[in-house]
PDB file of N, CA and C in Angstrom:
ATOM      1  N   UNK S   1     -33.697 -20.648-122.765  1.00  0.00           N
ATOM      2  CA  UNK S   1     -33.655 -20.349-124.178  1.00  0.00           C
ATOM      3  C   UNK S   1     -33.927 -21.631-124.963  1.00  0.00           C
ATOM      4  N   UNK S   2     -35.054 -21.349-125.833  1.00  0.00           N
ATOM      5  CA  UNK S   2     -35.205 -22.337-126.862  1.00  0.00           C
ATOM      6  C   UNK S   2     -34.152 -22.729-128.051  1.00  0.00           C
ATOM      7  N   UNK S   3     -33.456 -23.704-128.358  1.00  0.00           N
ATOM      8  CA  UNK S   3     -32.469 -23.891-129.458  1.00  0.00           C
ATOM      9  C   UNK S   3     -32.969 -24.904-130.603  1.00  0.00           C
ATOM     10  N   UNK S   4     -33.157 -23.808-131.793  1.00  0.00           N
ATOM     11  CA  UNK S   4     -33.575 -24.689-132.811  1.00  0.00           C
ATOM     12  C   UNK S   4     -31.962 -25.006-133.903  1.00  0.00           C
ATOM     13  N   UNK S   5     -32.646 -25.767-134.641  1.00  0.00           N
ATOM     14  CA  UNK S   5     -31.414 -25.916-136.019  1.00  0.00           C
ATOM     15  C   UNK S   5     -32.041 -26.166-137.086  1.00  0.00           C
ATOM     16  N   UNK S   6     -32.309 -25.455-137.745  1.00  0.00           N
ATOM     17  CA  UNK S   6     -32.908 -25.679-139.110  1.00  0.00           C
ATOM     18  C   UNK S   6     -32.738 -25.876-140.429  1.00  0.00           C
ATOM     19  N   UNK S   7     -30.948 -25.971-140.151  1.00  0.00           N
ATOM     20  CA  UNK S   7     -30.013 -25.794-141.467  1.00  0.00           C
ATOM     21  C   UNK S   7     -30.360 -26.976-142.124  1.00  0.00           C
ATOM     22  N   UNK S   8     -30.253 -26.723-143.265  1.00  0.00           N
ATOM     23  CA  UNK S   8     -31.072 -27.478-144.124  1.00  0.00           C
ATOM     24  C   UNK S   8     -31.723 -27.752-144.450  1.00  0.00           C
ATOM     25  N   UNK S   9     -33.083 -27.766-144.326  1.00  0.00           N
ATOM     26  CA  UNK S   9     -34.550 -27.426-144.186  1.00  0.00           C
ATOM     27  C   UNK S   9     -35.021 -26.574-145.146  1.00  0.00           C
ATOM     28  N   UNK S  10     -35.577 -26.981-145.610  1.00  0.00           N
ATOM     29  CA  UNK S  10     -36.708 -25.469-146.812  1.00  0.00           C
ATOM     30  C   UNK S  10     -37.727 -25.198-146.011  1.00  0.00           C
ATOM     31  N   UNK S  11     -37.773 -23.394-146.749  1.00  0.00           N
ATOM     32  CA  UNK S  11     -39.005 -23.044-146.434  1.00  0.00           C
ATOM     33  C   UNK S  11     -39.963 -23.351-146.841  1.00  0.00           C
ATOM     34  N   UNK S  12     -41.178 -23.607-146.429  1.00  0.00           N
ATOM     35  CA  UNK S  12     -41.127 -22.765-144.941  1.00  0.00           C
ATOM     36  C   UNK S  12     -40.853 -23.875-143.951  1.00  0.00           C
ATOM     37  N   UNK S  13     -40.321 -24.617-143.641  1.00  0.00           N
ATOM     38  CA  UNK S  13     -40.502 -25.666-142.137  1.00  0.00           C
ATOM     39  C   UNK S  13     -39.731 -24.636-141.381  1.00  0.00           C
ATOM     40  N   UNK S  14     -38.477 -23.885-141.525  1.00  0.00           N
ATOM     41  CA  UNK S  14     -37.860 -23.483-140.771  1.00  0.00           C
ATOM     42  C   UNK S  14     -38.671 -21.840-139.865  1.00  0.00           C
ATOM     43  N   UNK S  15     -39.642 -21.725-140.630  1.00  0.00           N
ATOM     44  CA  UNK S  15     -40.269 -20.806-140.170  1.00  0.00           C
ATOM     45  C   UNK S  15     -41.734 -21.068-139.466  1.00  0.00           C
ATOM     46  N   UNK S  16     -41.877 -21.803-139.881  1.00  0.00           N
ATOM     47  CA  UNK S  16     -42.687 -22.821-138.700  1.00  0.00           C
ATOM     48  C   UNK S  16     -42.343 -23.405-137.508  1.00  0.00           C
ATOM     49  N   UNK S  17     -41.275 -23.656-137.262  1.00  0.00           N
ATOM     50  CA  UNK S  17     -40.469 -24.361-136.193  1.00  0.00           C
ATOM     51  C   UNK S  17     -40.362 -23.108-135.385  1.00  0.00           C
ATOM     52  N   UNK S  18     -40.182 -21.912-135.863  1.00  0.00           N
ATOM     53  CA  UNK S  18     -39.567 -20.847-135.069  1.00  0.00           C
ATOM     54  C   UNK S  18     -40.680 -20.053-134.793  1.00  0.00           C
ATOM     55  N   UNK S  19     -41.956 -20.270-135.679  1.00  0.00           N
ATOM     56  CA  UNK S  19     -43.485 -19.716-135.200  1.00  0.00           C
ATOM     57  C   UNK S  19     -43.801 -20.330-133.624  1.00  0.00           C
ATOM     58  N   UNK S  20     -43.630 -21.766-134.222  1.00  0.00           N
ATOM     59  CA  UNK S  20     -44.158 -23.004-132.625  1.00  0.00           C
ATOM     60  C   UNK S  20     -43.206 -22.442-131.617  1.00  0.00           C
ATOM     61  N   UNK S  21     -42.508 -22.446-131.639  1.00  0.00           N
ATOM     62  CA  UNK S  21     -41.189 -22.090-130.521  1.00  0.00           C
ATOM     63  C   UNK S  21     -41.951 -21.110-130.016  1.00  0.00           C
ATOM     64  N   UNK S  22     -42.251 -19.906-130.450  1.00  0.00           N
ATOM     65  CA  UNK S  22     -42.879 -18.295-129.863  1.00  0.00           C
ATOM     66  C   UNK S  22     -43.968 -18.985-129.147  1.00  0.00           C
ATOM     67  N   UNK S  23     -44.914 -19.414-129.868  1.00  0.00           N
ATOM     68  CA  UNK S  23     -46.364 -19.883-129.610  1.00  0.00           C
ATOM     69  C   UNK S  23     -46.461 -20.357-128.359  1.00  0.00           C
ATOM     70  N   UNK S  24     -45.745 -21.825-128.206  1.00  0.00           N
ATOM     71  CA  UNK S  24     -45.235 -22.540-126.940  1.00  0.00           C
ATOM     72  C   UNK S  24     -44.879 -21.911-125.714  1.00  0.00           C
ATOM     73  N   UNK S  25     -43.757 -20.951-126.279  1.00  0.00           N
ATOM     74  CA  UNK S  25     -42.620 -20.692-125.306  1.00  0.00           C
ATOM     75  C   UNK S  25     -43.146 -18.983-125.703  1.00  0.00           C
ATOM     76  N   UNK S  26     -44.341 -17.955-124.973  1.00  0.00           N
ATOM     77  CA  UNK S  26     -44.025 -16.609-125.323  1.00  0.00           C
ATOM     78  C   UNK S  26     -43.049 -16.442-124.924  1.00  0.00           C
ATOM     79  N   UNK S  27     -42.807 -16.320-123.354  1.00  0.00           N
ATOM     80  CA  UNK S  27     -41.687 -15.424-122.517  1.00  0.00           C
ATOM     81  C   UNK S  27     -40.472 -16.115-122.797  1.00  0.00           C
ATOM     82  N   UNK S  28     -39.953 -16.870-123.559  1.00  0.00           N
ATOM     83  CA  UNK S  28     -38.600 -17.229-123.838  1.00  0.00           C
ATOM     84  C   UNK S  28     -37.805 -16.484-125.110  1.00  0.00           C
ATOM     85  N   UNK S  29     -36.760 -16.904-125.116  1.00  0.00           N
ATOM     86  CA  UNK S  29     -35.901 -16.486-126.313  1.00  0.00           C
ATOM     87  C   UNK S  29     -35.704 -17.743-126.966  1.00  0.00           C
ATOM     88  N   UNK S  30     -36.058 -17.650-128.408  1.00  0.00           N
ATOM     89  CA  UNK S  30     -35.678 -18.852-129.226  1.00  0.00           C
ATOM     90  C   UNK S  30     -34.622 -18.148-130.081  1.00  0.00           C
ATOM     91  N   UNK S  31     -33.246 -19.145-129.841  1.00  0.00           N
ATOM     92  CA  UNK S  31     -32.202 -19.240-131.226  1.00  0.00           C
ATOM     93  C   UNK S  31     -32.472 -20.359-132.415  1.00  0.00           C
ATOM     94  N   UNK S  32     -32.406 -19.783-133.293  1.00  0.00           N
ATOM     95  CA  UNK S  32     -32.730 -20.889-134.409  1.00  0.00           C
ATOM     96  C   UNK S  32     -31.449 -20.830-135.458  1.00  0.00           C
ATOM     97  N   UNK S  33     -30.854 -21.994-135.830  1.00  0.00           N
ATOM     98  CA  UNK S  33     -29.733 -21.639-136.986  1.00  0.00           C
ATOM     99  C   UNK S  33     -30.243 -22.351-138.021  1.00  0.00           C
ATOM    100  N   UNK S  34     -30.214 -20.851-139.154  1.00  0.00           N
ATOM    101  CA  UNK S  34     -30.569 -21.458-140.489  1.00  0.00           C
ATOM    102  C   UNK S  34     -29.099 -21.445-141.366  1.00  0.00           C
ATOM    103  N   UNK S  35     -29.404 -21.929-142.667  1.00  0.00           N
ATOM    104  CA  UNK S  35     -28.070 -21.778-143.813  1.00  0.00           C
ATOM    105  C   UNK S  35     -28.637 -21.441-144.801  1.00  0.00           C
ATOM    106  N   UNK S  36     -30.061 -21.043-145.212  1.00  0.00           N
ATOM    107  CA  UNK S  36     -30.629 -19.995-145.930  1.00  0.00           C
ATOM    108  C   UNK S  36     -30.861 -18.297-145.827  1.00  0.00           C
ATOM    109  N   UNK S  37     -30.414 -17.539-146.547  1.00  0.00           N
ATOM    110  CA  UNK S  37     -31.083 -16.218-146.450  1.00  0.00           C
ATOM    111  C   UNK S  37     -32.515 -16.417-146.297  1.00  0.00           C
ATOM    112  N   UNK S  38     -33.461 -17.243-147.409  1.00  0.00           N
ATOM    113  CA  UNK S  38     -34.905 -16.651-147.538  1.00  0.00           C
ATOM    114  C   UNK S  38     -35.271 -17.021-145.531  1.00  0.00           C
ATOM    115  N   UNK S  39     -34.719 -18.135-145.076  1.00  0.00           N
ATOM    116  CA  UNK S  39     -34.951 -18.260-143.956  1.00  0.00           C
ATOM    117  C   UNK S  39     -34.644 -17.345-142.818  1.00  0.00           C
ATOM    118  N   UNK S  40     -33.708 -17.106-143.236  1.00  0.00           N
ATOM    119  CA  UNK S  40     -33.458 -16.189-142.323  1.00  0.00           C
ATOM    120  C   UNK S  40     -34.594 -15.038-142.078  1.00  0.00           C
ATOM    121  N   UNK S  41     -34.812 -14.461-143.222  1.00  0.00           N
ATOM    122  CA  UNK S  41     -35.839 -13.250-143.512  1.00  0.00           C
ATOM    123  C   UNK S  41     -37.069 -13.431-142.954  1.00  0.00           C
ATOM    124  N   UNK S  42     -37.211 -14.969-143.610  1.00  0.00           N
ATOM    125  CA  UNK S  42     -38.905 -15.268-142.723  1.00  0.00           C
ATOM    126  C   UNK S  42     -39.099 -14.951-141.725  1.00  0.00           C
ATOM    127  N   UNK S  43     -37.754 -15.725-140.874  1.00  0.00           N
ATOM    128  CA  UNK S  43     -38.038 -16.113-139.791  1.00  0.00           C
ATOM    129  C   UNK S  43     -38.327 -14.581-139.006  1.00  0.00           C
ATOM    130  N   UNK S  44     -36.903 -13.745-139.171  1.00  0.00           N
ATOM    131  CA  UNK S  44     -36.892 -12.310-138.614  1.00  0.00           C
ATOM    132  C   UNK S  44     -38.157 -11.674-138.627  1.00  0.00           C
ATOM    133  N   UNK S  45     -38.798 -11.648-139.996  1.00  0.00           N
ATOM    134  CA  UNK S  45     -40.252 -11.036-140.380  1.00  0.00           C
ATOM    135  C   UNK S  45     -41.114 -11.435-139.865  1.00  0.00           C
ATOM    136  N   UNK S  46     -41.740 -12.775-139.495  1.00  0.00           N
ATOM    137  CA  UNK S  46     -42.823 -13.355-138.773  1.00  0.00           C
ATOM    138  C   UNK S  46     -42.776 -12.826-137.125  1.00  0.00           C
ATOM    139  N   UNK S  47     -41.244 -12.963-136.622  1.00  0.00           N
ATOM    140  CA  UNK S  47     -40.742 -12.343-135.042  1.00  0.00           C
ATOM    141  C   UNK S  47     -41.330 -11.048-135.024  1.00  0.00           C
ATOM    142  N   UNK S  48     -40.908  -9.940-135.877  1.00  0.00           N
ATOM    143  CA  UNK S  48     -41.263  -8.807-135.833  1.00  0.00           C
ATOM    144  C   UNK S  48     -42.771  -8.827-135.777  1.00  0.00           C
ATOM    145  N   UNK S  49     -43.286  -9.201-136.978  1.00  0.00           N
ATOM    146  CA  UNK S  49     -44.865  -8.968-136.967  1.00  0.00           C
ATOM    147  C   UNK S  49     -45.461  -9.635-135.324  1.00  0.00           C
ATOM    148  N   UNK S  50     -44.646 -10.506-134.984  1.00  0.00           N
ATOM    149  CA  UNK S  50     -45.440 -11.186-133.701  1.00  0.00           C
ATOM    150  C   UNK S  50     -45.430 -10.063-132.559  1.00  0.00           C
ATOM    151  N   UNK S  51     -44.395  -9.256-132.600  1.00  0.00           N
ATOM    152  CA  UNK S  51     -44.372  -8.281-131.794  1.00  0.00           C
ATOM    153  C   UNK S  51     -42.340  -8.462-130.768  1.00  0.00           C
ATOM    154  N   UNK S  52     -41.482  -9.048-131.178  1.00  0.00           N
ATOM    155  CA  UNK S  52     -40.637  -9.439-130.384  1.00  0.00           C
ATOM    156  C   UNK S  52     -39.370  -8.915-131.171  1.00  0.00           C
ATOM    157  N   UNK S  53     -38.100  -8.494-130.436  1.00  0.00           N
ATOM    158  CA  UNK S  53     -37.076  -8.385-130.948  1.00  0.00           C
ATOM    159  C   UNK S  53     -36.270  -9.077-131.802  1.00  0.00           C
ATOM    160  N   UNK S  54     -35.583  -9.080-132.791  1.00  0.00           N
ATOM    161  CA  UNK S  54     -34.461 -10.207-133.610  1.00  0.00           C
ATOM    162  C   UNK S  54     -33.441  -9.408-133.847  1.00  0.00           C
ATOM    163  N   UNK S  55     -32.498 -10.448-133.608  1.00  0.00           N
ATOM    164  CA  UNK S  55     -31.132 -10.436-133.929  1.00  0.00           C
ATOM    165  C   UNK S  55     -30.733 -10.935-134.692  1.00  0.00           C
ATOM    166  N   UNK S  56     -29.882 -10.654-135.971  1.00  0.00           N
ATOM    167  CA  UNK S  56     -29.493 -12.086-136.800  1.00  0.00           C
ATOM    168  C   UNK S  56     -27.641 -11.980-136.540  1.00  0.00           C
ATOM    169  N   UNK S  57     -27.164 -13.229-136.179  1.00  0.00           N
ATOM    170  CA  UNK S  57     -25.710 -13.452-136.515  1.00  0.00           C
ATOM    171  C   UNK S  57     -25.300 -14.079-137.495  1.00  0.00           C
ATOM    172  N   UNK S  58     -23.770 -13.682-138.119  1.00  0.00           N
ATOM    173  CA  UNK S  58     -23.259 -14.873-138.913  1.00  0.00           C
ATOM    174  C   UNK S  58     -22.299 -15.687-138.248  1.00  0.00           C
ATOM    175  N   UNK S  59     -23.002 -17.348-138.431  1.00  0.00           N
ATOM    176  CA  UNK S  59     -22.206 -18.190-137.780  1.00  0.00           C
ATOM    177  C   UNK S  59     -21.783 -19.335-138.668  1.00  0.00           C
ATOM    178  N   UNK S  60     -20.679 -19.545-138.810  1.00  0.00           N
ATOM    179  CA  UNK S  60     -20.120 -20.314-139.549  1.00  0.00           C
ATOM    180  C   UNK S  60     -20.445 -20.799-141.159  1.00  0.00           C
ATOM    181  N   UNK S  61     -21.672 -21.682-141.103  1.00  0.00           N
ATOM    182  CA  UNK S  61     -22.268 -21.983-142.804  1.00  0.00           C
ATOM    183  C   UNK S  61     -23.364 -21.221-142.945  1.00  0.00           C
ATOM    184  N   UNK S  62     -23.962 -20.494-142.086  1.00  0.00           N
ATOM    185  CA  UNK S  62     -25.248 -19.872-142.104  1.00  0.00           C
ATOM    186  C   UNK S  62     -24.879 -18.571-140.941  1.00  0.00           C
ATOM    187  N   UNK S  63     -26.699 -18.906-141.039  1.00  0.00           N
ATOM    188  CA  UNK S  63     -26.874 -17.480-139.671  1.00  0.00           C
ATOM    189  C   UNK S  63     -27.696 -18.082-138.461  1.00  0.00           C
ATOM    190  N   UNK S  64     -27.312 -17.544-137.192  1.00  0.00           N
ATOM    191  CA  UNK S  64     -28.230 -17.751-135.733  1.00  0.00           C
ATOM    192  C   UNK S  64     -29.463 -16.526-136.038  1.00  0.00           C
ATOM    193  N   UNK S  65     -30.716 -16.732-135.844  1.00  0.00           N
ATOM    194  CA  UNK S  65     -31.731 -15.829-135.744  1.00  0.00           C
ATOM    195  C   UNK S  65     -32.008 -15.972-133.868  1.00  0.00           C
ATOM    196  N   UNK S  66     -31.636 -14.852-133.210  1.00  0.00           N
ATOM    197  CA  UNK S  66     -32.510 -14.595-131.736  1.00  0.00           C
ATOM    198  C   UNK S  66     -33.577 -13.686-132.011  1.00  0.00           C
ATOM    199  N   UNK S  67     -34.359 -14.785-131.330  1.00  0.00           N
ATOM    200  CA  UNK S  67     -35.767 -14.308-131.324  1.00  0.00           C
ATOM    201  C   UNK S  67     -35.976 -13.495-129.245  1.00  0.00           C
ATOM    202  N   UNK S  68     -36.466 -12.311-128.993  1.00  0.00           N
ATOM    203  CA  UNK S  68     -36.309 -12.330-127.971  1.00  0.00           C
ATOM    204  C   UNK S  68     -37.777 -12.037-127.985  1.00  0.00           C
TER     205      UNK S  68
END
């Protein structure tokens, strides 16, 4: 599993980071933790359109996005 952290970060970097991750890594699962909603959304939305499952959790100051 790929582990990103993106908290803090504007969009879009955080949705870029989690594009490269897929790109790199198809057959893996990337977790990414953001502390934005809009990030969060991206990120989920770009996963979907790519063709892959998401999960979003709430974890502590933000959210974990699994990308599967």
């Amino acid at each position: 599993m790929i582990e990103l952290d993106a908290r803090g970060l504007s969009c879009p970097e955080p949705m870029l980071m989690a594009k490269k991750a897929m790109k790199d890594a198809p057959s893996e699962e990337v977790s990414i933790a953001v502390d934005s909603a809009s990030a969060r959304d991206n990120i989920a939305r770009v996963a979907r359109i790519e063709g892959r499952d998401v999960t979003v959790g709430y974890e502590g100051d933000g959210w974990v996005v699994l990308i599967k």
